[in-house]
């Protein structure tokens, strides 16, 4: 069917070519052969590409160009199997074409009878560059025109036969008004290449052929674009050649016509090497190689700058087919960026730290270097090597500060930088620590250890362990404030009843820590709908964000966004990664209906995988529960276990205190009842710390009980505590799923507001999860 319809279209005089259909037919025959002789999907792809190579070689009598077309445009692969199959198929196609082919539609005879005039000189270089620029611009315009014509015709309420008929009517009407040689496409090509017409006729031929091709191809008529691009290129090249002759009195318009064929073909199809070889194989003139190389290279660069991507790539995308490069054999780290491997929880030192304090920091940490901060900005980096040099050069009694010891103005990298750029910087400057900075804000740090972990993860295939990968979320609404904070808090909003209270807490923390606040609303859609194409009602989400903007007005930098997504938890993690979130605050209903879950599927996922602090808030049952108690006195119950996790919760007390007029804290620790002597050292020290640092009255209470849950809930209800705050690590929370859901049991049995603070993941945990 394609063969007969192409013959009819060409015979009718439409300005399309037969080489494109020949390539399609070759690929179709190879696909059918692979069905008759079943093989692996990879070999099937290679067979189809080889069939296309045979079609191109048969159409142009250019076997080498057929092979290069497969390598450059179709497979983008130079493996031995691909080359061997393509070479054999291309050779066979060219031999059969030369044996049985008809010369009437070819331009080979015309080219071989031309005098050998191809002689490249240095004075020709500017004109070949001009030819490449014009071909690149006009080739990009040609591609856009083809796409527009196809889109226009698809909107017409006509069947394809009617569209082709109208295209034939328009083409015939236009050609009837043109000179006689336009009525024969084959003769037109010969006239343009041989230079048998003047520059005026060439200009008319270019414009007419350009428009007629858009009309014919847009109608859906079967035919190729290889030949039209060559005709347009020859007309354009002849015009540039006659321009050189007019100005310099030297040059060969025919040579420019041939170079123009390759340049315009490159600008449309984006295969410069194939274009060069096609023209060279057709003419067998080695003198054309340099002009072709210059014109095709310039045309490719200009075309990619104006309208990226080949014409056939855009045609496939319009048909819903998106080609993705096969990266299986590429470098396993090629797709990673700095944000994928960096450590987000960075230990820093202030600029006024003394030498002794710096030594103490190195003793307490496993890190060999620390970024140095001043007023929220990175000003330097200190390593053990820097400290050792300072110790050797400074008298023992002298006091040194980091400003003198550190390396100022360290080399940094953007989170979007590729891992190859990161590796180059680390190796080029022999860096042990590479800070990651965005908008003058330190968002992470990369060491050689982080890169090794990333490579190990890629090699182990951990990224492919999940059975389903949701489509990325789509931002449908967004507002941004100046990025001037020292960190950023993420607050997902969904419930209008709890949103004001959560906003109060988030704003208080942001003000105290000088953070920015990112408010996120997620609209879930079913998995069979694309988030980018789903129609949703954003009014409820915008109303929530309006409440946030009202409460945060002129207090803190506020960012808002509404996203459409398949998976709520994955979207929250996506925002955490993209916006470099330091703390995530979420509402929690205090119970879960999902078996085996601690907080519920969404919150469990965030607790497991979010790299920064996670704060879960279950609001009290009373209308005036904290933080809606109008800044009245508030009593707090904070259980501790002697570890560092409670310290993370205690560090938030200044922010929480700002929402109440006065606070009183019960600090308790639960001990087994059979323990004869209670060690309350950690309990007393923590109480003393709160009283001295935060100026909050604190009472230390040791409690004997076999059940932690029962002891805490009984004390909270007996003393009528307004707020219960728990601190826990990720491992502690996950372990509770086995021992009993302690957070849920406590929250369910107390009426007060419950705040649970999960400390940040340890170094590398986010990668392992």
XYZ file of C-alpha atoms in Angstrom:
769
model
C 0.000 0.000 0.000
C 2.708 2.597 0.860
C 4.557 1.685 -2.346
C 1.558 2.138 -4.644
C 0.353 5.298 -2.900
C 3.835 6.822 -3.122
C 3.937 6.096 -6.856
C 0.578 7.833 -7.294
C 1.674 10.882 -5.276
C 4.947 11.252 -7.169
C 3.194 10.763 -10.482
C 0.674 13.469 -9.555
C 3.510 15.970 -9.203
C 3.482 16.688 -5.441
C 6.848 17.938 -4.248
C 7.727 14.934 -2.114
C 10.450 12.347 -2.514
C 10.606 8.595 -2.806
C 13.615 8.040 -0.518
C 11.671 8.453 2.717
C 9.084 5.804 1.772
C 11.931 3.569 0.605
C 13.480 3.785 4.078
C 10.099 3.036 5.666
C 9.492 0.082 3.375
C 12.942 -1.336 4.140
C 12.322 -1.053 7.882
C 8.839 -2.605 7.516
C 10.212 -5.577 5.554
C 12.872 -6.141 8.213
C 10.230 -5.983 10.958
C 8.123 -8.584 9.160
C 11.178 -10.787 8.681
C 11.900 -10.591 12.411
C 8.334 -11.816 13.023
C 8.879 -14.803 10.762
C 12.242 -15.541 12.381
C 11.720 -14.646 16.072
C 14.733 -13.199 17.845
C 15.545 -11.067 20.881
C 14.177 -7.492 21.145
C 17.692 -6.065 20.767
C 18.338 -8.033 17.563
C 14.892 -7.059 16.284
C 15.770 -3.377 16.715
C 19.013 -3.913 14.836
C 17.255 -5.741 12.008
C 14.715 -2.946 11.588
C 17.510 -0.353 11.557
C 19.387 -2.425 9.009
C 16.261 -2.499 6.815
C 16.135 1.297 6.979
C 19.805 1.432 5.981
C 19.071 -0.792 2.979
C 16.209 1.510 1.983
C 18.389 4.622 2.158
C 21.227 2.941 0.275
C 18.782 1.830 -2.435
C 17.219 5.282 -2.694
C 20.476 7.224 -3.097
C 22.807 4.445 -4.255
C 24.940 5.344 -1.232
C 25.718 2.234 0.866
C 28.154 3.982 3.228
C 25.646 6.744 3.966
C 23.050 4.079 4.737
C 25.277 2.592 7.440
C 26.088 6.017 8.898
C 22.406 6.958 8.978
C 21.734 3.943 11.206
C 24.606 4.795 13.526
C 23.975 8.545 13.648
C 20.172 8.819 13.743
C 18.485 5.482 14.402
C 20.537 3.289 16.741
C 23.220 5.736 17.940
C 25.279 2.630 18.553
C 28.562 1.480 17.016
C 28.639 -2.060 18.361
C 29.977 -4.758 16.075
C 26.600 -6.454 15.605
C 24.878 -3.196 14.623
C 27.603 -2.274 12.138
C 27.876 -5.721 10.593
C 24.113 -6.043 10.093
C 23.767 -2.510 8.711
C 26.745 -2.893 6.351
C 25.431 -6.142 4.903
C 21.896 -4.763 4.445
C 23.113 -1.462 2.997
C 25.423 -3.209 0.546
C 22.631 -5.523 -0.603
C 20.176 -2.643 -1.039
C 22.641 -0.594 -3.086
C 23.572 -3.538 -5.351
C 19.944 -4.428 -6.051
C 19.075 -0.781 -6.698
C 21.941 -0.321 -9.159
C 21.011 -3.555 -10.920
C 17.270 -2.965 -11.329
C 16.803 0.732 -10.489
C 15.436 3.323 -12.914
C 17.596 6.450 -13.473
C 14.657 8.692 -14.365
C 14.072 9.893 -10.811
C 17.736 10.031 -9.852
C 20.106 12.938 -9.923
C 23.212 10.820 -10.094
C 23.631 11.065 -13.874
C 23.418 14.845 -13.788
C 26.041 15.081 -11.073
C 28.509 12.713 -12.653
C 28.342 14.642 -15.957
C 29.226 17.952 -14.301
C 32.743 19.306 -14.868
C 35.079 18.892 -11.910
C 34.951 22.441 -10.537
C 35.129 21.735 -6.798
C 38.168 23.631 -5.618
C 38.084 24.989 -2.077
C 39.990 28.222 -1.429
C 40.393 30.342 1.691
C 38.367 33.174 0.113
C 35.400 30.779 -0.115
C 35.288 30.157 3.642
C 33.094 33.161 4.631
C 30.538 32.256 1.969
C 30.380 28.607 3.057
C 29.872 29.791 6.646
C 27.121 32.104 5.375
C 25.601 29.153 3.537
C 25.655 27.090 6.745
C 24.015 29.889 8.748
C 21.253 30.377 6.183
C 20.706 26.629 5.879
C 20.511 26.270 9.673
C 17.975 29.084 10.031
C 15.839 28.046 7.069
C 16.115 24.346 7.970
C 14.785 25.065 11.471
C 11.992 27.128 9.902
C 11.274 24.223 7.540
C 10.944 21.815 10.489
C 8.591 24.143 12.320
C 6.591 24.626 9.137
C 6.173 20.880 8.644
C 4.955 20.448 12.224
C 2.571 23.394 11.915
C 1.184 22.103 8.616
C 0.536 18.663 10.106
C -1.169 20.154 13.149
C -3.312 22.427 10.961
C -4.450 19.571 8.739
C -5.317 17.372 11.710
C -7.704 20.045 12.927
C -9.563 20.046 9.630
C -12.777 17.952 9.628
C -11.782 16.218 6.363
C -10.684 12.690 5.653
C -7.165 12.185 4.333
C -8.204 11.673 0.674
C -9.899 15.066 0.722
C -6.888 16.717 2.347
C -4.544 15.191 -0.249
C -6.885 16.270 -3.012
C -6.974 19.869 -1.757
C -3.177 19.826 -1.448
C -2.940 18.628 -5.055
C -5.320 21.354 -6.180
C -3.299 24.070 -4.423
C -0.004 22.654 -5.713
C -1.263 22.436 -9.271
C -2.619 26.000 -9.158
C 0.689 27.382 -7.865
C 2.818 25.381 -10.317
C 0.644 26.492 -13.239
C 1.667 30.079 -12.531
C 5.382 29.209 -12.437
C 7.834 28.631 -15.331
C 7.515 25.413 -17.330
C 10.450 23.560 -15.779
C 8.604 23.527 -12.432
C 6.175 20.989 -13.836
C 8.751 18.194 -13.716
C 10.334 17.568 -10.327
C 13.176 15.476 -11.743
C 14.007 18.114 -14.356
C 13.813 20.823 -11.681
C 16.485 19.104 -9.619
C 18.756 18.810 -12.640
C 18.252 22.482 -13.568
C 19.051 23.667 -10.041
C 22.184 21.591 -9.651
C 23.573 22.140 -13.116
C 22.939 25.875 -12.931
C 20.848 26.022 -16.110
C 18.619 28.738 -14.602
C 19.395 32.235 -13.300
C 19.424 33.396 -9.698
C 15.913 34.813 -10.033
C 14.512 31.430 -11.019
C 16.486 29.829 -8.194
C 14.978 32.209 -5.645
C 11.482 31.522 -6.967
C 12.214 27.787 -6.948
C 13.326 27.879 -3.318
C 10.259 29.766 -2.060
C 7.834 27.744 -4.205
C 9.347 24.366 -3.341
C 9.447 25.317 0.345
C 5.739 26.185 0.459
C 4.616 23.331 -1.811
C 6.433 20.787 0.367
C 4.703 22.103 3.487
C 1.334 21.831 1.750
C 1.967 18.335 0.392
C 3.485 16.758 3.502
C 1.028 18.396 5.877
C -1.896 16.832 4.016
C -0.694 13.363 4.985
C 0.244 12.345 1.458
C 2.783 9.491 1.434
C 6.189 10.725 0.449
C 9.589 11.542 1.833
C 11.418 14.713 2.821
C 14.942 13.675 1.825
C 14.596 14.799 -1.779
C 12.805 18.118 -0.977
C 15.549 19.077 1.484
C 18.191 18.379 -1.159
C 16.340 20.470 -3.750
C 15.919 23.350 -1.304
C 19.577 23.098 -0.332
C 20.752 23.167 -3.937
C 18.660 26.288 -4.672
C 19.973 28.014 -1.541
C 23.560 27.026 -2.294
C 23.295 28.279 -5.868
C 22.070 31.666 -4.603
C 25.047 31.969 -2.236
C 27.423 30.861 -5.006
C 26.127 33.489 -7.433
C 26.539 36.052 -4.658
C 30.245 35.188 -4.364
C 30.654 35.397 -8.132
C 28.942 38.823 -8.133
C 31.181 40.196 -5.350
C 34.537 38.506 -5.988
C 34.242 37.420 -9.601
C 35.272 33.887 -8.667
C 33.741 30.707 -7.259
C 31.554 27.910 -8.565
C 27.781 28.135 -8.007
C 27.501 24.423 -8.766
C 29.862 23.572 -5.900
C 27.795 25.759 -3.611
C 24.638 24.028 -4.825
C 26.079 20.653 -3.819
C 27.324 21.961 -0.467
C 23.905 23.525 0.101
C 22.266 20.131 -0.429
C 24.270 18.677 2.457
C 23.809 21.767 4.662
C 20.013 21.912 4.335
C 19.735 18.139 4.743
C 21.744 18.490 7.962
C 19.630 21.398 9.211
C 16.422 19.388 8.801
C 17.446 15.811 9.672
C 20.425 16.668 11.994
C 22.761 14.004 10.619
C 25.809 15.981 9.405
C 28.094 13.003 8.786
C 25.426 11.181 6.808
C 24.753 14.314 4.750
C 28.434 14.740 3.890
C 28.810 11.106 2.854
C 25.601 11.093 0.774
C 26.751 14.009 -1.385
C 30.290 12.651 -1.575
C 29.104 9.189 -2.650
C 26.752 10.661 -5.257
C 29.381 12.943 -6.826
C 32.577 10.962 -6.114
C 34.261 14.379 -5.899
C 36.756 14.545 -3.029
C 37.078 18.301 -3.502
C 33.552 18.663 -2.051
C 34.499 17.257 1.345
C 35.876 20.480 2.858
C 32.994 22.713 1.657
C 30.520 20.089 2.886
C 32.206 19.839 6.283
C 32.134 23.604 6.832
C 28.574 24.142 5.637
C 27.115 21.078 7.387
C 28.840 21.785 10.713
C 27.645 25.405 10.785
C 24.139 24.395 9.696
C 23.960 21.796 12.473
C 25.048 24.233 15.197
C 22.717 26.993 14.017
C 19.784 24.604 13.549
C 20.196 23.112 17.028
C 20.390 26.595 18.530
C 17.192 27.753 16.835
C 15.086 24.567 17.077
C 16.658 21.606 18.830
C 16.030 18.062 17.644
C 15.714 16.428 14.254
C 12.543 16.624 12.195
C 11.854 12.899 12.547
C 12.302 13.096 16.318
C 9.646 15.813 16.511
C 7.332 13.863 14.216
C 7.575 10.841 16.510
C 6.905 12.979 19.581
C 3.797 14.440 17.918
C 2.646 10.858 17.391
C 3.115 10.094 21.084
C 6.395 8.193 20.690
C 9.242 9.472 22.854
C 12.671 8.082 22.080
C 14.961 7.615 25.066
C 18.624 6.870 24.755
C 19.682 3.447 25.926
C 21.964 4.078 28.905
C 22.521 0.483 29.945
C 26.067 0.411 28.688
C 26.897 3.975 29.649
C 28.787 5.105 32.730
C 26.689 4.109 35.718
C 27.224 7.545 37.254
C 26.384 9.518 34.121
C 22.856 10.392 35.220
C 23.746 11.457 38.764
C 23.992 15.054 39.902
C 25.543 16.688 42.924
C 22.221 16.759 44.755
C 21.958 12.955 44.399
C 25.191 12.177 46.238
C 25.739 15.095 48.595
C 25.392 14.840 52.374
C 22.569 17.192 53.349
C 23.156 17.282 57.091
C 26.337 19.317 57.245
C 28.245 19.988 60.456
C 29.592 23.532 60.353
C 31.724 25.770 62.546
C 31.237 29.515 63.135
C 33.914 31.945 62.033
C 34.801 32.991 65.592
C 35.665 29.437 66.712
C 39.044 29.210 68.399
C 41.795 26.759 67.570
C 41.150 24.719 70.718
C 37.432 24.550 69.998
C 38.220 23.421 66.462
C 40.464 20.644 67.794
C 37.668 19.547 70.101
C 35.213 19.478 67.174
C 37.544 17.191 65.204
C 37.974 14.872 68.220
C 34.211 14.527 68.636
C 33.496 13.944 64.960
C 34.552 11.418 62.351
C 34.696 14.154 59.710
C 38.026 15.469 58.485
C 36.760 18.871 57.483
C 34.057 21.420 58.299
C 32.567 24.317 56.339
C 33.001 27.650 58.118
C 29.918 29.881 58.290
C 29.431 33.560 59.074
C 26.003 35.195 59.130
C 24.463 32.212 57.379
C 26.938 32.250 54.480
C 29.854 29.977 53.599
C 33.129 31.870 54.059
C 35.678 29.062 54.181
C 36.500 25.458 54.968
C 38.748 23.969 57.631
C 40.434 20.574 57.321
C 42.738 18.594 59.570
C 45.615 19.487 57.259
C 44.921 23.207 57.747
C 44.823 22.723 61.511
C 48.109 20.768 61.509
C 49.871 23.549 59.583
C 48.584 26.139 62.056
C 49.792 24.105 65.052
C 53.290 23.900 63.567
C 53.540 27.607 62.726
C 51.826 29.228 65.743
C 53.359 29.575 69.251
C 51.566 27.469 71.835
C 50.391 30.435 73.928
C 48.894 32.340 70.990
C 45.135 32.134 70.406
C 44.093 31.556 66.803
C 40.648 31.765 65.294
C 39.182 29.990 62.289
C 39.338 33.147 60.201
C 43.111 32.787 60.188
C 43.351 28.998 59.919
C 40.668 28.169 57.356
C 40.916 28.135 53.579
C 38.864 31.180 52.497
C 36.633 31.324 49.418
C 36.471 27.548 48.908
C 35.615 25.977 45.588
C 31.895 25.159 45.494
C 29.483 23.447 43.133
C 25.790 23.879 42.278
C 23.335 21.076 43.228
C 22.464 20.609 39.545
C 26.078 20.041 38.501
C 26.760 16.644 36.975
C 28.842 14.141 38.845
C 31.499 14.340 36.141
C 31.944 18.038 36.989
C 32.176 17.154 40.672
C 34.827 14.510 40.008
C 36.788 16.942 37.841
C 36.871 19.576 40.594
C 37.830 17.064 43.289
C 40.665 15.603 41.212
C 41.811 18.869 39.642
C 42.191 20.695 42.960
C 42.794 17.638 45.187
C 39.788 18.410 47.384
C 38.671 16.268 50.299
C 35.431 18.217 50.795
C 33.408 20.010 48.140
C 30.611 22.268 49.476
C 27.342 22.379 47.514
C 25.894 25.910 47.405
C 22.662 27.263 45.956
C 21.795 30.973 46.062
C 24.717 31.573 48.460
C 23.231 28.986 50.842
C 25.098 25.857 51.910
C 22.811 22.911 51.095
C 25.226 19.992 51.320
C 28.769 18.707 51.040
C 30.389 15.993 48.916
C 33.353 13.827 49.851
C 35.020 10.957 48.046
C 33.193 8.634 50.432
C 29.833 9.947 49.198
C 30.799 9.250 45.581
C 31.897 5.714 46.425
C 28.546 5.106 48.155
C 26.673 6.396 45.121
C 28.653 4.106 42.832
C 28.058 1.134 45.122
C 24.329 1.840 45.125
C 24.243 2.023 41.328
C 26.199 -1.212 40.986
C 23.932 -3.037 43.429
C 20.869 -1.886 41.491
C 19.117 -0.512 44.573
C 17.400 2.218 42.583
C 15.452 -0.426 40.624
C 14.125 -2.391 43.592
C 10.686 -0.812 43.619
C 8.128 -2.357 41.321
C 6.452 0.915 40.458
C 7.911 4.353 39.876
C 5.247 7.059 39.848
C 5.281 9.779 37.251
C 6.828 13.019 38.581
C 4.413 15.500 40.055
C 3.287 18.563 38.105
C 3.378 22.102 39.521
C 0.119 23.827 38.643
C 0.494 26.860 40.946
C 3.527 28.417 42.607
C 4.664 31.593 44.365
C 8.222 32.336 45.439
C 9.706 34.731 48.002
C 13.344 35.893 48.282
C 15.615 32.987 49.259
C 17.270 34.731 52.218
C 16.749 32.164 55.002
C 19.367 30.017 56.660
C 17.275 26.921 56.019
C 13.843 25.865 54.861
C 10.794 24.227 56.470
C 8.309 22.161 54.474
C 4.672 22.158 55.603
C 2.265 19.969 53.610
C -1.304 21.283 53.962
C -4.510 19.380 53.293
C -6.944 19.830 56.196
C -8.511 23.313 56.564
C -9.323 22.584 60.238
C -5.733 21.902 61.307
C -3.890 24.147 58.827
C -3.969 27.382 60.946
C -2.518 25.634 64.002
C 0.209 23.903 62.000
C 1.017 27.207 60.322
C 1.447 28.902 63.710
C 3.943 26.264 64.798
C 5.822 26.343 61.473
C 6.022 30.143 61.436
C 7.273 30.188 65.043
C 10.081 27.747 64.204
C 10.939 29.664 61.031
C 11.143 32.986 62.888
C 13.301 31.580 65.656
C 15.711 29.801 63.282
C 15.528 32.399 60.484
C 14.233 29.777 58.067
C 12.035 30.081 55.007
C 8.671 28.301 54.909
C 7.565 26.154 51.969
C 3.827 25.380 52.007
C 2.795 22.481 49.787
C -0.652 21.355 48.678
C -0.909 18.046 46.808
C -3.881 17.113 44.640
C -3.822 13.331 44.053
C -5.089 11.882 40.775
C -5.553 8.280 39.653
C -2.563 6.506 38.155
C -4.109 6.192 34.703
C -4.052 10.004 34.362
C -0.917 12.014 33.698
C -0.425 14.723 36.367
C 0.547 17.187 33.642
C -2.715 16.634 31.765
C -5.236 16.074 34.563
C -7.955 18.689 35.106
C -8.382 19.494 38.801
C -10.039 22.086 41.029
C -7.361 24.157 42.769
C -9.705 26.439 44.719
C -9.569 24.487 48.044
C -5.762 24.361 47.874
C -5.514 28.051 47.029
C -7.712 28.871 50.000
C -5.309 26.986 52.285
C -2.348 28.832 50.804
C -4.185 32.140 51.246
C -4.444 31.380 54.970
C -0.696 30.710 55.017
C 0.077 33.979 53.247
C -2.123 35.890 55.709
C -0.498 34.377 58.808
C 3.061 34.646 57.489
C 2.639 38.157 56.104
C 5.909 40.103 56.506
C 7.179 37.718 59.195
C 9.120 35.133 57.202
C 9.884 34.329 53.530
C 6.954 32.187 52.371
C 6.936 29.957 49.279
C 3.778 28.174 48.139
C 3.041 25.552 45.520
C 0.272 23.242 44.397
C 1.250 19.960 42.755
C -0.774 17.291 40.980
C 0.613 13.843 41.717
C -0.001 10.112 41.788
C 1.724 9.464 45.108
C 1.568 11.911 48.018
C 4.590 10.574 49.905
C 6.813 10.461 46.829
C 5.817 14.031 45.990
C 6.753 15.263 49.469
C 10.142 13.545 49.142
C 10.507 15.060 45.671
C 9.987 18.570 47.098
C 12.344 17.842 50.016
C 15.062 16.938 47.529
C 14.447 19.765 45.058
C 14.067 22.560 47.630
C 16.752 21.288 50.057
C 14.373 21.080 52.995
C 15.961 21.050 56.455
C 12.827 20.347 58.514
C 9.483 18.796 57.601
C 6.413 19.558 59.717
C 3.319 17.403 59.241
C -0.044 16.980 60.875
C -0.848 13.597 62.397
C -4.266 12.344 63.419
C -2.833 10.289 66.310
C -3.933 6.906 64.991
C -3.710 4.770 61.899
C -6.174 2.409 60.268
C -3.446 0.641 58.289
C -2.166 -2.617 59.746
C 1.582 -2.701 60.293
C 1.936 1.087 60.022
C 3.078 3.376 62.814
C 1.582 6.661 61.643
C 0.018 5.785 58.283
C 1.567 5.010 54.915
C 2.391 8.609 53.899
C 3.884 9.702 57.213
C 5.734 6.405 57.632
C 7.426 6.946 54.280
C 8.510 10.466 55.240
C 9.786 9.270 58.634
C 11.856 6.566 56.938
C 13.288 8.542 54.036
C 13.327 12.310 54.730
C 16.957 13.213 55.499
C 16.257 16.202 57.806
C 14.260 16.687 61.005
C 10.640 15.522 60.890
C 8.075 16.965 63.311
C 4.670 15.317 63.656
C 1.907 17.257 65.401
C -1.344 15.774 66.724
C -3.504 18.655 67.927
C -5.375 18.352 71.187
C -9.062 17.482 71.268
C -10.128 20.702 72.979
C -10.930 23.840 70.984
C -8.341 25.904 72.878
C -5.599 23.259 72.742
C -2.042 24.421 72.069
C -1.230 26.402 69.928
C -4.795 27.749 69.808
C -4.797 28.637 73.521
C -4.422 32.388 72.871
C -0.971 32.605 74.425
C -2.059 31.437 77.896
C 0.157 29.536 80.322
C 1.118 26.084 79.092
C 2.435 23.004 80.869
C 4.670 20.602 78.955
C 5.576 16.955 79.490
C 8.835 15.863 77.878
C 9.881 12.231 78.409
C 13.560 11.482 77.841
C 15.626 8.307 77.710
C 19.107 9.716 78.192
C 19.996 9.774 74.497
C 20.595 12.608 72.022
C 17.157 12.426 70.390
C 15.395 14.309 73.180
C 17.937 17.079 72.694
C 16.617 17.648 69.177
C 13.171 18.194 70.617
C 14.428 20.398 73.422
C 16.219 22.660 70.921
C 12.789 23.598 69.547
C 11.560 24.912 72.913
C 12.376 28.612 72.190
C 10.124 28.510 69.123
C 7.323 26.663 70.915
C 7.612 28.979 73.912
C 6.932 32.014 71.699
C 3.362 30.761 71.181
C 2.518 30.820 74.894
C 2.590 33.451 77.620
C 4.529 31.285 80.044
C 5.557 27.650 80.159
C 6.233 25.045 82.812
C 7.969 21.786 81.924
C 7.690 18.351 83.496
C 10.805 16.429 82.457
C 10.366 12.721 83.137
C 12.243 9.469 82.631
C 10.680 6.020 83.001
C 12.672 3.377 84.937
C 11.950 -0.327 85.507
C 10.253 -0.855 88.906
C 12.735 -3.559 89.941
C 15.770 -1.312 89.556
C 17.067 -0.632 93.092
C 19.089 2.511 92.390
C 17.976 5.088 89.810
C 20.630 6.969 87.838
C 19.009 10.378 87.341
C 22.160 12.183 86.238
C 21.027 12.677 82.646
C 17.567 13.708 83.813
C 18.892 16.327 86.242
C 21.464 17.657 83.763
C 18.805 18.110 81.067
C 16.500 19.917 83.499
C 19.353 22.176 84.551
C 20.140 22.907 80.882
C 16.545 23.943 80.122
C 16.399 26.199 83.165
C 19.711 27.915 82.398
C 19.576 28.171 78.572
C 15.869 28.683 77.897
C 14.773 30.281 81.207
C 11.830 27.892 81.543
C 10.879 26.465 84.966
C 11.535 22.728 84.807
C 10.835 19.887 87.243
C 12.698 16.569 86.842
C 10.457 13.574 87.650
C 11.748 9.956 87.688
C 8.904 7.443 87.219
C 8.911 3.710 87.952
C 6.725 1.658 85.625
C 6.741 -1.515 83.584
C 4.956 0.237 80.713
C 6.369 3.399 79.185
C 3.080 4.124 77.448
C 0.992 3.726 80.590
C 3.352 5.831 82.707
C 3.449 8.746 80.277
C -0.274 8.805 79.539
C -1.204 8.538 83.249
C 1.126 11.378 84.205
C -0.036 13.605 81.303
C -3.691 13.130 82.188
C -3.160 13.489 85.950
C -1.220 16.735 85.653
C -3.430 17.930 82.762
C -0.398 18.734 80.589
C -1.172 20.929 77.598
C 1.618 19.574 75.385
C 3.369 16.215 75.232
C 6.634 16.277 73.271
C 8.543 13.130 72.352
C 11.953 12.813 70.724
C 12.964 9.694 68.801
C 15.329 8.448 66.116
C 14.170 6.734 62.960
C 15.332 3.360 64.268
C 13.429 3.911 67.507
C 10.216 4.625 65.680
C 10.581 1.617 63.398
C 11.421 -0.656 66.311
C 8.189 0.396 68.003
C 6.258 -1.250 65.185
C 7.502 -4.557 66.601
C 7.290 -3.792 70.326
C 3.927 -2.013 70.087
C 2.897 1.287 68.570
C 3.982 3.546 71.453
C 3.379 6.917 69.718
C -0.129 5.919 68.661
C -0.952 4.512 72.102
C 0.193 7.686 73.823
C -1.565 10.011 71.381
C -4.790 8.025 71.552
C -4.947 8.112 75.366
C -4.107 11.783 75.952
C -6.224 14.785 75.069
C -3.344 17.237 74.858
C -1.388 18.290 71.797
C 1.307 15.706 71.009
C 4.501 16.703 69.212
C 6.908 14.015 68.029
C 10.353 15.061 66.791
C 12.317 12.577 64.691
C 15.995 13.432 64.579
C 17.828 13.604 61.213
C 18.977 10.452 59.503
C 22.549 9.492 60.151
C 25.080 10.013 57.389
C 24.173 7.819 54.391
C 20.844 6.518 55.743
C 18.808 8.357 53.154
C 20.840 6.630 50.470
C 20.298 3.182 51.964
C 16.562 3.717 52.190
